[in-house]
Tab-separated table of C-alpha atoms and ligand atoms in Angstrom:
chain	number	residue	atom	x	y	z
A	1	MET	CA	-13.071	-8.096	-0.017
A	2	ARG	CA	-11.723	-5.369	-2.268
A	3	THR	CA	-9.091	-6.252	-4.825
A	4	ILE	CA	-6.424	-3.645	-5.481
A	5	VAL	CA	-3.891	-3.330	-8.268
A	6	ALA	CA	-1.508	-0.503	-7.390
A	7	GLY	CA	1.418	0.771	-9.445
A	8	ASN	CA	4.441	2.233	-7.671
A	9	TRP	CA	6.335	4.264	-10.253
A	10	LYS	CA	9.236	4.924	-7.860
A	11	MET	CA	11.638	7.567	-9.261
A	12	HIS	CA	10.761	7.070	-12.919
A	13	LYS	CA	9.234	9.165	-15.733
A	14	ASP	CA	9.331	12.855	-16.610
A	15	ARG	CA	6.271	15.067	-16.855
A	16	ILE	CA	5.317	14.142	-20.424
A	17	GLU	CA	5.928	10.437	-19.874
A	18	ALA	CA	3.887	10.532	-16.681
A	19	ALA	CA	0.966	12.232	-18.439
A	20	ASP	CA	1.144	9.711	-21.289
A	21	LEU	CA	1.195	6.744	-18.918
A	22	ILE	CA	-1.776	8.021	-16.889
A	23	ALA	CA	-3.701	8.608	-20.122
A	24	ALA	CA	-2.880	5.121	-21.400
A	25	VAL	CA	-3.936	3.499	-18.117
A	26	ILE	CA	-7.206	5.439	-18.025
A	27	ALA	CA	-7.884	4.536	-21.658
A	28	GLY	CA	-8.451	0.940	-20.554
A	29	ALA	CA	-10.766	1.821	-17.673
A	30	ASP	CA	-14.004	0.713	-19.338
A	31	ALA	CA	-12.732	-2.858	-19.212
A	32	TRP	CA	-11.773	-2.818	-15.515
A	33	SER	CA	-13.736	-5.254	-13.404
A	34	PRO	CA	-15.974	-3.402	-10.924
A	35	SER	CA	-14.358	-5.427	-8.130
A	36	VAL	CA	-10.840	-4.121	-8.795
A	37	ASP	CA	-9.597	-0.798	-7.413
A	38	VAL	CA	-6.793	0.673	-9.506
A	39	VAL	CA	-4.151	2.917	-7.962
A	40	VAL	CA	-1.067	4.615	-9.398
A	41	ALA	CA	1.673	6.296	-7.379
A	42	PRO	CA	3.661	8.734	-9.543
A	43	PRO	CA	6.520	10.871	-8.150
A	44	PHE	CA	5.506	13.988	-6.177
A	45	PRO	CA	5.916	16.579	-8.991
A	46	PHE	CA	3.345	14.803	-11.147
A	47	LEU	CA	0.683	14.127	-8.525
A	48	ALA	CA	-1.476	17.210	-9.085
A	49	GLU	CA	-1.606	16.672	-12.835
A	50	ALA	CA	-2.302	12.965	-12.350
A	51	VAL	CA	-5.225	13.783	-10.048
A	52	GLU	CA	-6.637	16.179	-12.653
A	53	ARG	CA	-6.363	13.547	-15.370
A	54	ALA	CA	-7.939	10.909	-13.132
A	55	ARG	CA	-10.900	13.107	-12.159
A	56	GLY	CA	-14.193	11.422	-13.094
A	57	THR	CA	-12.513	8.031	-13.535
A	58	ARG	CA	-12.023	5.114	-11.100
A	59	LEU	CA	-8.269	5.636	-10.959
A	60	VAL	CA	-6.984	6.586	-7.507
A	61	VAL	CA	-3.780	8.614	-7.375
A	62	ALA	CA	-1.356	7.800	-4.555
A	63	ALA	CA	1.826	9.340	-3.179
A	64	GLN	CA	4.903	7.229	-2.479
A	65	ASN	CA	5.661	8.774	0.914
A	66	CYS	CA	4.561	11.513	3.308
A	67	HIS	CA	5.683	13.188	6.495
A	68	GLU	CA	3.862	12.576	9.751
A	69	ALA	CA	3.774	16.213	10.925
A	70	ALA	CA	1.011	18.596	9.837
A	71	HIS	CA	3.557	21.258	8.824
A	72	GLY	CA	6.877	22.612	9.994
A	73	ALA	CA	10.558	23.047	9.303
A	74	TYR	CA	11.130	19.739	7.503
A	75	THR	CA	12.950	20.696	4.333
A	76	GLY	CA	12.123	18.437	1.428
A	77	GLU	CA	9.162	16.745	3.075
A	78	VAL	CA	5.471	16.656	2.110
A	79	SER	CA	2.574	16.607	4.603
A	80	VAL	CA	-0.665	14.675	4.351
A	81	ALA	CA	-2.566	17.981	4.320
A	82	MET	CA	-0.658	18.950	1.173
A	83	LEU	CA	-1.515	15.629	-0.441
A	84	SER	CA	-5.127	15.907	0.605
A	85	SER	CA	-5.402	19.467	-0.729
A	86	ILE	CA	-4.624	18.273	-4.264
A	87	GLY	CA	-6.896	15.229	-4.112
A	88	VAL	CA	-4.435	12.402	-3.505
A	89	GLY	CA	-6.396	9.352	-2.344
A	90	ALA	CA	-3.748	6.921	-1.086
A	91	CYS	CA	-0.125	6.839	0.035
A	92	ILE	CA	2.521	4.121	0.218
A	93	VAL	CA	4.401	4.069	3.536
A	94	GLY	CA	7.270	1.948	4.794
A	95	HIS	CA	8.470	0.799	1.387
A	96	SER	CA	11.656	-1.236	1.764
A	97	GLU	CA	13.568	1.280	-0.347
A	98	ARG	CA	12.630	4.001	2.136
A	99	ARG	CA	13.618	1.752	5.019
A	100	GLN	CA	16.932	0.861	3.361
A	101	TYR	CA	18.056	4.198	1.912
A	102	PHE	CA	16.279	6.746	4.119
A	103	GLY	CA	16.223	5.062	7.510
A	104	GLU	CA	12.451	4.865	7.759
A	105	THR	CA	11.399	3.001	10.897
A	106	ASP	CA	8.152	1.217	11.699
A	107	ALA	CA	7.499	3.613	14.563
A	108	ALA	CA	7.629	6.565	12.132
A	109	VAL	CA	5.523	4.621	9.651
A	110	GLY	CA	2.875	4.111	12.331
A	111	ARG	CA	2.709	7.879	12.832
A	112	LYS	CA	2.447	8.394	9.073
A	113	ILE	CA	-0.473	5.955	8.922
A	114	ALA	CA	-2.268	7.879	11.675
A	115	ALA	CA	-1.659	11.179	9.868
A	116	LEU	CA	-2.903	9.778	6.548
A	117	LEU	CA	-6.089	8.410	8.074
A	118	SER	CA	-6.800	11.736	9.768
A	119	ALA	CA	-6.761	13.237	6.266
A	120	ASN	CA	-8.869	10.401	4.835
A	121	ILE	CA	-6.019	9.116	2.685
A	122	MET	CA	-5.688	5.326	2.368
A	123	PRO	CA	-2.321	4.092	3.696
A	124	ILE	CA	-0.613	1.248	1.851
A	125	TYR	CA	1.758	-0.151	4.462
A	126	CYS	CA	4.701	-2.208	3.141
A	127	CYS	CA	6.458	-4.936	5.093
A	128	GLY	CA	8.722	-7.821	4.149
A	129	GLU	CA	12.012	-9.530	4.885
A	130	VAL	CA	15.429	-9.349	3.208
A	131	LEU	CA	17.079	-12.403	1.623
A	132	ASP	CA	19.185	-13.381	4.671
A	133	GLU	CA	16.133	-13.357	6.865
A	134	ARG	CA	14.207	-15.538	4.397
A	135	GLU	CA	17.108	-17.986	4.114
A	136	GLN	CA	17.332	-18.240	7.884
A	137	GLY	CA	13.597	-18.935	8.043
A	138	ARG	CA	13.025	-15.730	10.027
A	139	HIS	CA	10.523	-14.122	7.637
A	140	PHE	CA	7.505	-14.709	9.864
A	141	GLU	CA	9.232	-13.220	12.866
A	142	VAL	CA	10.475	-10.209	10.865
A	143	VAL	CA	7.069	-9.373	9.426
A	144	ALA	CA	5.385	-9.862	12.812
A	145	ARG	CA	7.859	-7.447	14.422
A	146	GLN	CA	7.413	-4.867	11.633
A	147	MET	CA	3.625	-4.971	12.013
A	148	ASP	CA	3.860	-4.867	15.787
A	149	GLU	CA	5.971	-1.731	15.774
A	150	ALA	CA	4.034	0.053	13.035
A	151	PHE	CA	0.597	-0.727	14.499
A	152	ARG	CA	1.447	-0.338	18.198
A	153	GLU	CA	-0.094	3.119	18.590
A	154	LEU	CA	-2.979	2.599	16.154
A	155	ASP	CA	-6.507	1.692	17.202
A	156	VAL	CA	-8.645	-1.042	15.654
A	157	SER	CA	-10.390	1.213	13.155
A	158	ALA	CA	-7.092	2.691	11.934
A	159	ILE	CA	-5.599	-0.743	11.301
A	160	ALA	CA	-8.819	-1.860	9.612
A	161	ARG	CA	-8.521	1.054	7.162
A	162	THR	CA	-4.905	0.274	6.242
A	163	VAL	CA	-3.965	-1.768	3.184
A	164	ILE	CA	-0.953	-4.034	3.697
A	165	ALA	CA	1.557	-4.874	0.975
A	166	TYR	CA	3.867	-7.812	1.627
A	167	GLU	CA	6.993	-7.167	-0.413
A	168	PRO	CA	9.859	-9.611	0.086
A	169	VAL	CA	12.910	-7.425	-0.494
A	170	TRP	CA	14.701	-10.229	-2.354
A	171	ALA	CA	11.942	-10.221	-4.980
A	172	ILE	CA	11.810	-6.471	-5.607
A	173	GLY	CA	13.194	-5.505	-9.003
A	174	THR	CA	15.136	-8.771	-9.158
A	175	GLY	CA	12.910	-10.773	-11.466
A	176	ARG	CA	12.774	-13.329	-8.650
A	177	THR	CA	9.227	-13.792	-7.346
A	178	ALA	CA	7.884	-15.509	-4.298
A	179	THR	CA	6.085	-18.632	-5.464
A	180	PRO	CA	2.322	-18.541	-5.022
A	181	ASP	CA	2.756	-21.007	-2.124
A	182	GLN	CA	5.416	-18.883	-0.422
A	183	ALA	CA	3.348	-15.737	-0.863
A	184	GLN	CA	0.098	-17.357	0.297
A	185	GLU	CA	1.861	-18.856	3.322
A	186	ILE	CA	3.076	-15.515	4.624
A	187	HIS	CA	-0.078	-13.660	3.610
A	188	ALA	CA	-2.045	-16.175	5.692
A	189	PHE	CA	0.358	-15.473	8.543
A	190	ILE	CA	-0.169	-11.703	8.143
A	191	ARG	CA	-3.926	-12.307	8.109
A	192	GLY	CA	-3.598	-14.276	11.331
A	193	GLN	CA	-1.601	-11.480	12.948
A	194	LEU	CA	-4.256	-8.978	11.903
A	195	VAL	CA	-7.145	-11.048	13.204
A	196	GLY	CA	-5.250	-11.557	16.458
A	197	ARG	CA	-4.860	-7.807	16.763
A	198	ILE	CA	-8.205	-6.441	15.560
A	199	GLY	CA	-10.540	-9.439	15.349
A	200	ASP	CA	-12.820	-10.125	12.389
A	201	ALA	CA	-12.101	-6.705	10.864
A	202	GLY	CA	-8.681	-8.152	10.043
A	203	ARG	CA	-10.329	-10.483	7.533
A	204	GLU	CA	-11.371	-7.489	5.421
A	205	VAL	CA	-7.960	-5.800	5.168
A	206	PRO	CA	-6.645	-6.148	1.596
A	207	LEU	CA	-3.241	-7.867	1.487
A	208	LEU	CA	-1.251	-7.064	-1.634
A	209	TYR	CA	1.752	-8.970	-2.943
A	210	GLY	CA	4.699	-6.985	-4.321
A	211	GLY	CA	7.978	-8.139	-5.842
A	212	SER	CA	8.483	-8.787	-9.568
A	213	CYS	CA	4.766	-9.303	-10.069
A	214	LYS	CA	4.170	-9.442	-13.845
A	215	PRO	CA	1.378	-10.555	-16.168
A	216	ASP	CA	3.002	-13.971	-16.562
A	217	ASN	CA	3.068	-14.806	-12.851
A	218	ALA	CA	0.166	-12.758	-11.479
A	219	GLY	CA	-2.500	-15.365	-12.209
A	220	GLY	CA	-0.972	-17.829	-9.750
A	221	LEU	CA	-0.464	-15.197	-7.076
A	222	PHE	CA	-3.737	-13.288	-7.321
A	223	GLY	CA	-5.721	-16.513	-7.290
A	224	ARG	CA	-4.698	-17.384	-3.729
A	225	SER	CA	-7.088	-16.830	-0.869
A	226	ASP	CA	-5.097	-14.260	1.143
A	227	ILE	CA	-3.621	-12.383	-1.822
A	228	ASN	CA	-6.004	-9.553	-2.639
A	229	GLY	CA	-4.049	-7.838	-5.383
A	230	GLY	CA	-0.607	-6.469	-6.045
A	231	LEU	CA	1.750	-3.563	-5.506
A	232	ILE	CA	3.548	-3.414	-8.815
A	233	GLY	CA	6.891	-1.752	-9.606
A	234	GLY	CA	8.503	-2.353	-12.995
A	235	ALA	CA	5.395	-3.646	-14.748
A	236	ALA	CA	3.458	-0.530	-13.686
A	237	LEU	CA	5.711	1.626	-15.874
A	238	ASP	CA	4.201	0.093	-18.984
A	239	ALA	CA	0.490	0.653	-19.636
A	240	THR	CA	0.065	-2.634	-21.514
A	241	GLN	CA	1.543	-4.722	-18.702
A	242	PHE	CA	-0.239	-2.763	-15.980
A	243	THR	CA	-3.557	-3.094	-17.785
A	244	ALA	CA	-2.951	-6.823	-18.203
A	245	LEU	CA	-2.454	-7.092	-14.432
A	246	ILE	CA	-5.751	-5.274	-13.814
A	247	THR	CA	-7.484	-7.683	-16.204
A	248	ILE	CA	-5.934	-10.743	-14.520
A	249	ALA	CA	-7.003	-9.464	-11.096
A	250	GLY	CA	-10.560	-9.055	-12.351
A	251	GLU	CA	-10.659	-12.531	-13.868
A	252	VAL	CA	-8.944	-14.491	-11.134
A	253	MET	CA	-10.515	-12.888	-8.117
A	254	ASN	CA	-14.169	-13.039	-9.046
B	1	13P	P1	8.982	-4.679	-8.820
B	1	13P	O1	7.601	-5.053	-9.273
B	1	13P	O2	9.743	-3.861	-9.817
B	1	13P	O3	9.742	-5.836	-8.277
B	1	13P	O4	8.770	-3.677	-7.566
B	1	13P	C1	7.944	-4.048	-6.526
B	1	13P	C2	7.793	-2.888	-5.620
B	1	13P	O5	8.711	-2.511	-4.923
B	1	13P	C3	6.501	-2.184	-5.618
B	1	13P	O6	6.432	-1.277	-4.554
């Protein structure tokens, strides 16, 4: 099983800050465990430069979104072919902020996953419930429905090549984290859904936890059997914290 530590920079940093952060992350690369894949997702304007800086290193550069169509009259959008042409290796899709503020649906996310895979870009598919749903005990049902809709049109090999990030919306940017037990419980559920859908291949799909994951809580989360790394927001904006998370992943997961 691969372990992945991925940083989602969201809408943060300017060009100089982005270059500095990439350089600082790469500076620690010699110490990365061989079993940990490291990914950063800067904003679109900085992707090409990030890819250049990451060339020859183990750092994979990801986008935070893409459009499903190959090209066309979609002002403001970015296609997978564009991402591929500059060497982007992964792409986050279905992040809760895109669902909440930009109306992204699971059906559209499913089409984005298919487009990404056709361009050999690794999709990082985000799912997770909001606070009300968690408090009503509906989190399993919500995540099952999200996966069902996103994966409906995808075949077994496409789902097997997709990384899943469980991000409880109530834990994103709030400082409130799912406990290791809560996270493991729903990750095990997601694993079960995957195995039900695609068989044993579902056991090899990396499941990342996201939501206020920091160096001081990552050890408990990453150590659990169905938590194969993290999708990190705030702590990915600081090279020291992000590097600490990579180190913890390497230590805990071996
Ligand atoms: P935080 O780590 O800032 O809570 O963000 C998580 C997230 O949304 C990563 O995609």
